[in-house]
Short mmCIF file of C-alpha atoms in Angstrom, two decimals:
data_model
loop_
_atom_site.label_atom_id
_atom_site.label_comp_id
_atom_site.label_asym_id
_atom_site.label_seq_id
_atom_site.Cartn_x
_atom_site.Cartn_y
_atom_site.Cartn_z
CA MET A 1 -7.79 44.32 31.20
CA VAL A 2 -7.08 48.09 29.37
CA ALA A 3 -10.68 48.63 28.75
CA LEU A 4 -11.10 48.00 32.64
CA LEU A 5 -8.33 50.88 33.66
CA VAL A 6 -10.12 53.24 31.43
CA LEU A 7 -13.56 52.34 32.81
CA LEU A 8 -12.15 52.93 36.47
CA MET A 9 -10.50 56.13 36.09
CA VAL A 10 -13.32 57.72 34.53
CA ALA A 11 -15.85 56.03 37.73
CA ALA A 12 -12.79 57.62 39.96
CA VAL A 13 -13.07 61.23 38.07
CA LEU A 14 -16.37 60.96 37.88
CA GLY A 15 -16.94 60.25 41.65
CA ILE A 16 -13.71 63.56 42.33
CA ASP A 17 -15.41 65.91 40.55
CA TRP A 18 -18.77 64.94 42.28
CA ALA A 19 -16.65 65.71 45.51
CA VAL A 20 -14.80 68.83 44.70
CA ARG A 21 -18.08 70.34 43.32
CA ALA A 22 -20.26 69.39 46.66
CA TYR A 23 -17.50 71.31 48.09
CA ARG A 24 -16.77 74.40 46.57
CA ARG A 25 -20.41 74.69 46.68
CA ASN A 26 -20.48 74.40 50.53
CA ARG A 27 -17.62 76.22 50.89
CA GLY A 28 -19.77 79.68 48.06
CA LEU A 29 -17.26 79.19 45.57
CA VAL A 30 -20.42 78.33 43.45
CA SER A 31 -22.94 80.15 42.68
CA ALA A 32 -26.54 77.95 44.44
CA PRO A 33 -29.53 77.20 41.78
CA GLY A 34 -31.41 80.58 41.19
CA ALA A 35 -28.98 82.96 43.07
CA PRO A 36 -29.25 86.50 42.07
CA VAL A 37 -26.36 86.84 39.73
CA LEU A 38 -25.23 90.74 38.86
CA PRO A 39 -25.28 91.41 34.56
CA LEU A 40 -21.73 91.63 33.37
CA PRO A 41 -21.28 93.75 30.79
CA ASP A 42 -20.55 93.14 27.59
CA TRP A 43 -17.25 93.32 27.88
CA ALA A 44 -15.85 91.84 31.27
CA LYS A 45 -18.06 88.70 29.20
CA LEU A 46 -16.56 86.02 27.24
CA PRO A 47 -18.31 84.14 24.70
CA VAL A 48 -19.68 80.60 26.17
CA GLU A 49 -21.60 79.82 23.70
CA LYS A 50 -18.06 79.43 22.14
CA LEU A 51 -16.14 77.13 24.49
CA THR A 52 -15.38 73.66 23.80
CA ALA A 53 -14.98 70.67 25.84
CA PRO A 54 -14.36 67.89 23.88
CA ALA A 55 -14.77 64.59 24.62
CA GLY A 56 -12.51 62.37 25.51
CA LEU A 57 -10.49 64.90 27.27
CA LEU A 58 -9.99 65.34 31.44
CA TYR A 59 -9.83 69.03 32.39
CA SER A 60 -7.90 70.76 35.55
CA ARG A 61 -8.86 73.80 37.73
CA GLY A 62 -5.67 75.27 36.03
CA HIS A 63 -7.77 75.63 32.92
CA THR A 64 -5.22 72.65 31.29
CA TRP A 65 -6.32 69.24 29.71
CA LEU A 66 -5.10 65.89 29.37
CA ALA A 67 -5.28 63.01 26.31
CA ILE A 68 -3.67 59.62 27.74
CA ARG A 69 -2.13 58.57 24.51
CA GLU A 70 -1.90 54.71 22.66
CA ASP A 71 1.40 54.61 24.06
CA GLY A 72 0.96 55.70 27.91
CA SER A 73 2.47 59.06 27.50
CA LEU A 74 0.16 61.90 28.56
CA ARG A 75 -0.13 64.91 26.54
CA VAL A 76 -1.08 68.47 28.26
CA GLY A 77 -2.27 72.05 26.80
CA ILE A 78 -4.44 75.03 27.50
CA ASP A 79 -8.26 74.69 27.78
CA ASP A 80 -10.99 76.74 25.62
CA PHE A 81 -11.17 79.36 28.62
CA LEU A 82 -7.93 79.71 29.64
CA ASN A 83 -7.77 81.11 25.16
CA HIS A 84 -10.15 83.27 24.72
CA ALA A 85 -9.49 85.10 28.89
CA MET A 86 -6.32 85.56 27.68
CA GLY A 87 -6.43 86.09 24.06
CA PRO A 88 -3.35 85.53 21.53
CA VAL A 89 -0.31 85.61 23.35
CA GLN A 90 3.27 85.87 21.15
CA GLU A 91 5.37 83.30 22.69
CA VAL A 92 5.48 79.88 24.55
CA LEU A 93 8.27 78.72 26.69
CA PHE A 94 9.01 75.47 28.11
CA LEU A 95 10.61 73.44 31.09
CA ALA A 96 13.56 71.54 29.88
CA THR A 97 12.90 67.79 28.80
CA GLY A 98 13.63 65.29 31.33
CA SER A 99 12.00 67.81 33.78
CA ARG A 100 10.39 65.81 36.78
CA VAL A 101 7.10 67.72 37.66
CA LYS A 102 4.45 67.84 40.19
CA ARG A 103 0.98 68.21 39.95
CA GLY A 104 0.51 72.25 40.11
CA ASP A 105 4.02 73.13 38.59
CA PRO A 106 4.93 74.85 36.16
CA VAL A 107 5.21 73.00 32.70
CA ALA A 108 4.73 76.39 30.24
CA ARG A 109 4.99 79.96 30.15
CA LEU A 110 2.35 81.77 27.91
CA LYS A 111 3.47 85.47 27.10
CA GLN A 112 1.61 88.25 26.03
CA HIS A 113 3.73 91.28 25.05
CA ASP A 114 4.88 92.04 28.30
CA ILE A 115 3.62 89.92 30.77
CA SER A 116 3.47 86.39 31.45
CA VAL A 117 1.71 83.43 33.03
CA TRP A 118 2.62 79.49 34.37
CA VAL A 119 0.30 77.17 32.95
CA ARG A 120 0.56 74.16 35.43
CA SER A 121 0.91 70.17 34.79
CA PRO A 122 -2.04 68.41 36.02
CA ILE A 123 -0.57 65.16 36.61
CA GLU A 124 2.66 64.42 38.10
CA GLY A 125 5.68 62.95 35.51
CA ARG A 126 8.40 63.56 33.77
CA VAL A 127 8.43 65.71 30.21
CA LYS A 128 9.38 63.60 27.39
CA GLN A 129 8.47 66.55 24.70
CA SER A 130 7.23 69.89 24.50
CA HIS A 131 5.52 71.14 21.19
CA GLN A 132 8.67 73.78 20.95
CA ASN A 133 7.48 74.51 17.56
CA VAL A 134 4.11 75.56 18.33
CA ARG A 135 2.90 78.58 16.71
CA PRO A 136 1.08 81.12 18.31
CA GLU A 137 -1.72 80.93 16.16
CA VAL A 138 -1.86 77.29 16.28
CA LEU A 139 -2.55 77.39 19.89
CA ARG A 140 -4.98 79.55 19.17
CA GLN A 141 -6.76 78.40 17.21
CA ASP A 142 -5.93 74.95 18.14
CA PRO A 143 -6.17 74.13 21.68
CA TYR A 144 -7.20 70.96 21.74
CA GLY A 145 -5.04 69.63 18.31
CA ASP A 146 -2.28 70.66 17.08
CA GLY A 147 -1.78 73.37 19.40
CA TRP A 148 -0.73 71.28 22.77
CA LEU A 149 2.09 71.94 24.36
CA VAL A 150 3.65 68.85 26.31
CA GLU A 151 3.84 65.66 26.71
CA LEU A 152 4.49 64.06 30.54
CA GLU A 153 5.64 59.78 31.26
CA THR A 154 4.28 59.33 34.30
CA ASP A 155 5.63 55.66 36.33
CA ARG A 156 2.74 54.88 37.46
CA LYS A 157 1.30 52.18 35.54
CA VAL A 158 -2.64 53.98 36.65
CA PRO A 159 -1.90 58.07 36.63
CA ASP A 160 -2.87 59.94 39.13
CA LEU A 161 -6.74 61.65 37.94
CA SER A 162 -7.49 63.30 40.95
CA GLY A 163 -8.92 66.42 40.68
CA LEU A 164 -10.19 66.43 36.43
CA ARG A 165 -13.14 66.29 35.05
CA LEU A 166 -14.49 64.68 31.64
CA GLY A 167 -15.80 67.03 29.06
CA THR A 168 -19.56 66.56 29.42
CA ARG A 169 -18.67 68.14 33.18
CA ALA A 170 -16.24 70.79 31.60
CA LYS A 171 -18.98 72.86 29.47
CA GLU A 172 -20.60 73.43 32.61
CA TRP A 173 -17.64 74.52 34.87
CA PHE A 174 -16.56 76.85 31.89
CA ARG A 175 -19.55 79.00 32.49
CA GLU A 176 -19.18 79.16 36.05
CA GLU A 177 -16.07 80.31 34.98
CA ALA A 178 -16.58 82.82 33.02
CA LEU A 179 -18.97 84.70 34.95
CA ARG A 180 -16.05 84.16 37.73
CA PHE A 181 -13.77 85.85 34.95
CA GLY A 182 -16.15 88.99 34.12
CA GLN A 183 -16.72 89.52 38.29
CA PHE A 184 -12.63 89.69 38.63
CA LEU A 185 -12.52 92.38 35.72
CA THR A 186 -14.70 94.11 37.10
CA GLY A 187 -13.94 94.33 40.52
CA LEU A 188 -10.33 95.35 38.90
CA SER A 189 -9.23 98.11 41.11
CA PRO A 190 -8.20 100.84 39.33
CA GLN A 191 -9.72 99.79 36.06
CA PRO A 192 -7.29 99.09 33.81
CA ALA A 193 -7.57 101.44 30.41
CA TRP A 194 -9.14 98.86 28.34
CA PRO A 195 -8.79 100.83 24.63
CA THR A 196 -12.25 101.24 22.92
CA LEU A 197 -12.41 101.22 19.19
CA GLN A 198 -14.38 104.37 17.08
CA ASP A 199 -18.62 103.02 17.54
CA GLY A 200 -17.36 102.49 21.57
CA GLY A 201 -17.23 99.00 22.00
CA ILE A 202 -13.96 97.61 23.90
CA PRO A 203 -11.86 94.83 22.10
CA VAL A 204 -10.22 92.40 24.55
CA GLU A 205 -9.03 90.16 22.85
CA GLU A 206 -5.28 91.22 24.54
CA ARG A 207 -7.42 91.36 28.30
CA LEU A 208 -3.81 89.84 30.11
CA SER A 209 -1.44 92.68 28.68
CA VAL A 210 -3.85 95.28 29.52
CA MET A 211 -4.26 94.33 32.96
CA GLY A 212 -0.83 95.55 33.74
CA PRO A 213 1.63 93.02 35.92
CA ASP A 214 -0.23 93.20 39.19
CA SER A 215 -3.78 92.02 37.56
CA ALA A 216 -2.41 89.17 35.39
CA ALA A 217 -0.69 87.71 38.73
CA ALA A 218 -3.61 88.03 40.85
CA PHE A 219 -5.78 85.79 37.70
CA GLU A 220 -3.01 83.21 37.25
CA ARG A 221 -3.72 83.20 40.95
CA SER A 222 -7.15 82.64 40.79
CA PHE A 223 -7.41 81.16 38.03
CA LEU A 224 -4.28 78.97 36.62
CA THR A 225 -2.79 77.19 40.80
CA LEU A 226 -4.66 74.29 41.46
CA SER A 227 -5.24 75.01 45.21
CA GLU A 228 -8.73 72.92 46.27
CA GLU A 229 -10.74 76.35 46.75
CA ASN A 230 -10.74 76.85 42.62
#
Protein backbone atom coordinates (compact mmCIF):
# COMPACT_ATOMS: atom_id res chain seq x y z
CA MET A 1 0.00 0.00 0.00
CA VAL A 2 2.83 2.38 0.93
CA ALA A 3 4.64 1.58 -2.33
CA LEU A 4 1.46 2.30 -4.30
CA LEU A 5 1.03 5.65 -2.56
CA VAL A 6 4.65 6.58 -3.32
CA LEU A 7 4.18 5.69 -7.01
CA LEU A 8 1.00 7.74 -7.17
CA MET A 9 2.73 10.73 -5.55
CA VAL A 10 5.67 10.52 -7.97
CA ALA A 11 3.31 10.32 -10.94
CA ALA A 12 1.42 13.35 -9.66
CA VAL A 13 4.64 15.32 -9.20
CA LEU A 14 5.79 14.50 -12.74
CA GLY A 15 2.46 15.58 -14.22
CA ILE A 16 2.32 18.80 -12.22
CA ASP A 17 5.94 19.63 -13.02
CA TRP A 18 5.28 19.22 -16.76
CA ALA A 19 2.22 21.47 -16.53
CA VAL A 20 4.10 24.16 -14.59
CA ARG A 21 6.99 24.17 -17.06
CA ALA A 22 4.57 24.45 -19.99
CA TYR A 23 2.77 27.34 -18.25
CA ARG A 24 6.01 29.19 -17.55
CA ARG A 25 7.27 28.71 -21.10
CA ASN A 26 3.98 29.94 -22.56
CA ARG A 27 4.13 33.00 -20.32
CA GLY A 28 7.71 33.71 -21.44
CA LEU A 29 9.11 32.94 -17.99
CA VAL A 30 11.56 30.38 -19.39
CA SER A 31 13.71 30.97 -22.43
CA ALA A 32 12.68 28.84 -25.37
CA PRO A 33 15.31 26.39 -26.66
CA GLY A 34 17.68 28.20 -29.00
CA ALA A 35 16.70 31.67 -27.78
CA PRO A 36 19.70 34.06 -27.66
CA VAL A 37 21.07 34.69 -24.17
CA LEU A 38 23.53 37.46 -23.43
CA PRO A 39 26.68 36.20 -21.70
CA LEU A 40 26.98 36.95 -18.00
CA PRO A 41 30.08 38.48 -16.40
CA ASP A 42 32.04 35.99 -14.32
CA TRP A 43 31.05 37.60 -11.04
CA ALA A 44 27.35 37.01 -11.80
CA LYS A 45 27.73 33.31 -12.60
CA LEU A 46 26.86 30.52 -10.20
CA PRO A 47 28.93 27.31 -10.43
CA VAL A 48 26.14 25.34 -12.10
CA GLU A 49 28.28 22.22 -12.37
CA LYS A 50 28.53 22.14 -8.56
CA LEU A 51 24.81 22.50 -7.87
CA THR A 52 23.50 19.16 -6.65
CA ALA A 53 19.95 17.81 -6.45
CA PRO A 54 19.97 14.38 -4.78
CA ALA A 55 17.45 11.81 -5.94
CA GLY A 56 14.72 10.87 -3.49
CA LEU A 57 13.93 14.47 -2.57
CA LEU A 58 11.25 16.82 -3.86
CA TYR A 59 12.10 20.43 -4.71
CA SER A 60 10.00 23.57 -4.32
CA ARG A 61 9.99 26.74 -6.43
CA GLY A 62 10.90 28.56 -3.21
CA HIS A 63 14.24 26.71 -3.25
CA THR A 64 13.55 24.30 -0.45
CA TRP A 65 13.60 20.50 -0.56
CA LEU A 66 11.19 18.05 1.04
CA ALA A 67 11.94 14.53 2.27
CA ILE A 68 9.17 12.13 3.30
CA ARG A 69 10.50 10.19 6.28
CA GLU A 70 9.58 6.69 7.44
CA ASP A 71 7.51 8.01 10.35
CA GLY A 72 5.48 10.16 7.97
CA SER A 73 7.12 13.43 9.01
CA LEU A 74 8.30 15.83 6.33
CA ARG A 75 11.83 17.19 6.59
CA VAL A 76 12.60 20.54 4.91
CA GLY A 77 15.84 22.34 4.06
CA ILE A 78 17.31 24.73 1.51
CA ASP A 79 18.47 23.56 -1.90
CA ASP A 80 21.92 24.01 -3.38
CA PHE A 81 20.87 26.92 -5.58
CA LEU A 82 19.94 29.02 -2.55
CA ASN A 83 23.01 27.72 -0.72
CA HIS A 84 25.30 29.10 -3.44
CA ALA A 85 23.26 32.16 -4.40
CA MET A 86 23.09 33.46 -0.85
CA GLY A 87 26.45 32.24 0.44
CA PRO A 88 27.34 31.57 4.10
CA VAL A 89 24.83 32.55 6.76
CA GLN A 90 25.63 33.63 10.30
CA GLU A 91 22.38 32.74 12.02
CA VAL A 92 19.15 30.77 11.49
CA LEU A 93 15.89 31.70 13.25
CA PHE A 94 12.85 29.41 13.41
CA LEU A 95 9.12 29.40 14.01
CA ALA A 96 7.96 27.96 17.32
CA THR A 97 7.34 24.22 17.51
CA GLY A 98 3.68 23.49 16.95
CA SER A 99 3.15 26.43 14.60
CA ARG A 100 0.80 25.69 11.73
CA VAL A 101 1.95 26.74 8.28
CA LYS A 102 0.40 26.81 4.85
CA ARG A 103 2.32 26.21 1.66
CA GLY A 104 4.41 29.34 1.09
CA ASP A 105 4.45 30.45 4.73
CA PRO A 106 7.83 31.29 6.31
CA VAL A 107 9.38 28.56 8.46
CA ALA A 108 12.94 29.82 8.95
CA ARG A 109 14.90 33.03 8.59
CA LEU A 110 18.46 33.07 7.26
CA LYS A 111 20.64 35.97 8.37
CA GLN A 112 23.81 37.18 6.68
CA HIS A 113 25.21 40.00 8.77
CA ASP A 114 22.39 42.58 8.99
CA ILE A 115 20.43 41.20 5.99
CA SER A 116 17.97 38.30 6.14
CA VAL A 117 15.52 36.35 3.99
CA TRP A 118 12.66 34.00 4.85
CA VAL A 119 12.65 30.37 3.79
CA ARG A 120 9.13 29.16 3.03
CA SER A 121 7.40 25.87 3.56
CA PRO A 122 6.83 23.79 0.42
CA ILE A 123 3.80 22.13 2.00
CA GLU A 124 1.00 22.64 4.51
CA GLY A 125 1.55 21.23 7.97
CA ARG A 126 2.59 21.82 11.54
CA VAL A 127 6.14 22.37 12.81
CA LYS A 128 7.09 19.14 14.57
CA GLN A 129 10.61 20.27 15.39
CA SER A 130 13.20 22.80 14.31
CA HIS A 131 16.89 22.11 13.92
CA GLN A 132 17.76 24.72 16.51
CA ASN A 133 21.37 23.66 16.92
CA VAL A 134 22.23 23.56 13.21
CA ARG A 135 25.58 25.26 12.72
CA PRO A 136 25.97 27.70 9.81
CA GLU A 137 29.00 25.82 8.49
CA VAL A 138 27.00 22.56 8.44
CA LEU A 139 24.14 24.26 6.61
CA ARG A 140 26.69 25.49 4.08
CA GLN A 141 28.47 22.17 3.61
CA ASP A 142 25.57 19.72 3.89
CA PRO A 143 22.25 21.43 3.08
CA TYR A 144 20.57 18.14 2.12
CA GLY A 145 21.71 16.22 5.18
CA ASP A 146 22.72 17.48 8.60
CA GLY A 147 21.89 21.03 7.46
CA TRP A 148 18.12 20.37 7.40
CA LEU A 149 15.99 23.13 8.95
CA VAL A 150 12.55 21.91 10.09
CA GLU A 151 10.38 18.84 10.29
CA LEU A 152 6.67 19.16 9.57
CA GLU A 153 3.77 16.82 10.18
CA THR A 154 0.46 16.81 8.38
CA ASP A 155 -3.01 15.47 9.09
CA ARG A 156 -3.35 14.35 5.47
CA LYS A 157 -2.90 10.65 4.70
CA VAL A 158 -1.28 11.69 1.43
CA PRO A 159 0.46 15.10 1.54
CA ASP A 160 -0.26 17.63 -1.19
CA LEU A 161 2.86 17.60 -3.35
CA SER A 162 1.62 19.98 -6.01
CA GLY A 163 4.28 22.29 -7.41
CA LEU A 164 7.21 20.09 -6.38
CA ARG A 165 9.91 18.68 -8.66
CA LEU A 166 11.85 15.45 -8.55
CA GLY A 167 15.63 15.60 -8.30
CA THR A 168 16.11 14.57 -11.93
CA ARG A 169 14.11 17.62 -13.03
CA ALA A 170 15.62 19.95 -10.47
CA LYS A 171 19.10 19.93 -12.00
CA GLU A 172 17.79 21.32 -15.28
CA TRP A 173 15.72 23.87 -13.37
CA PHE A 174 18.79 24.95 -11.37
CA ARG A 175 20.46 25.88 -14.65
CA GLU A 176 17.49 28.06 -15.57
CA GLU A 177 17.51 29.65 -12.13
CA ALA A 178 21.27 30.27 -12.22
CA LEU A 179 20.83 32.18 -15.48
CA ARG A 180 17.87 34.11 -14.07
CA PHE A 181 19.89 34.92 -10.93
CA GLY A 182 22.81 36.21 -13.01
CA GLN A 183 20.42 38.43 -14.94
CA PHE A 184 18.95 39.60 -11.64
CA LEU A 185 22.42 40.58 -10.36
CA THR A 186 23.45 42.40 -13.52
CA GLY A 187 20.12 44.23 -13.59
CA LEU A 188 20.47 45.73 -10.11
CA SER A 189 20.47 49.52 -10.20
CA PRO A 190 22.53 51.02 -8.82
CA GLN A 191 25.03 48.19 -8.91
CA PRO A 192 26.28 47.17 -5.45
CA ALA A 193 29.87 48.01 -4.58
CA TRP A 194 31.16 44.46 -5.06
CA PRO A 195 34.46 44.09 -3.15
CA THR A 196 37.49 43.36 -5.34
CA LEU A 197 40.54 41.17 -4.80
CA GLN A 198 44.12 42.16 -5.53
CA ASP A 199 43.92 40.40 -8.92
CA GLY A 200 40.83 42.37 -9.84
CA GLY A 201 38.41 39.51 -9.28
CA ILE A 202 35.20 39.96 -7.34
CA PRO A 203 34.53 37.65 -4.37
CA VAL A 204 30.82 36.97 -4.30
CA GLU A 205 30.46 34.55 -1.40
CA GLU A 206 28.24 36.85 0.66
CA ARG A 207 26.11 38.31 -2.12
CA LEU A 208 23.11 39.04 0.07
CA SER A 209 24.83 41.41 2.48
CA VAL A 210 26.62 43.20 -0.39
CA MET A 211 23.31 43.74 -2.22
CA GLY A 212 21.77 45.69 0.62
CA PRO A 213 18.27 45.35 2.12
CA ASP A 214 16.21 46.53 -0.87
CA SER A 215 17.89 44.23 -3.38
CA ALA A 216 17.85 41.34 -0.90
CA ALA A 217 14.09 41.84 -0.49
CA ALA A 218 13.73 41.81 -4.30
CA PHE A 219 15.73 38.57 -4.42
CA GLU A 220 13.41 37.03 -1.84
CA ARG A 221 10.31 38.07 -3.78
CA SER A 222 11.69 36.82 -7.07
CA PHE A 223 13.26 33.52 -6.00
CA LEU A 224 11.90 32.38 -2.62
CA THR A 225 8.17 33.09 -2.73
CA LEU A 226 5.73 30.54 -4.17
CA SER A 227 3.82 32.55 -6.74
CA GLU A 228 2.64 30.96 -9.98
CA GLU A 229 5.29 32.87 -11.89
CA ASN A 230 8.51 31.69 -10.33
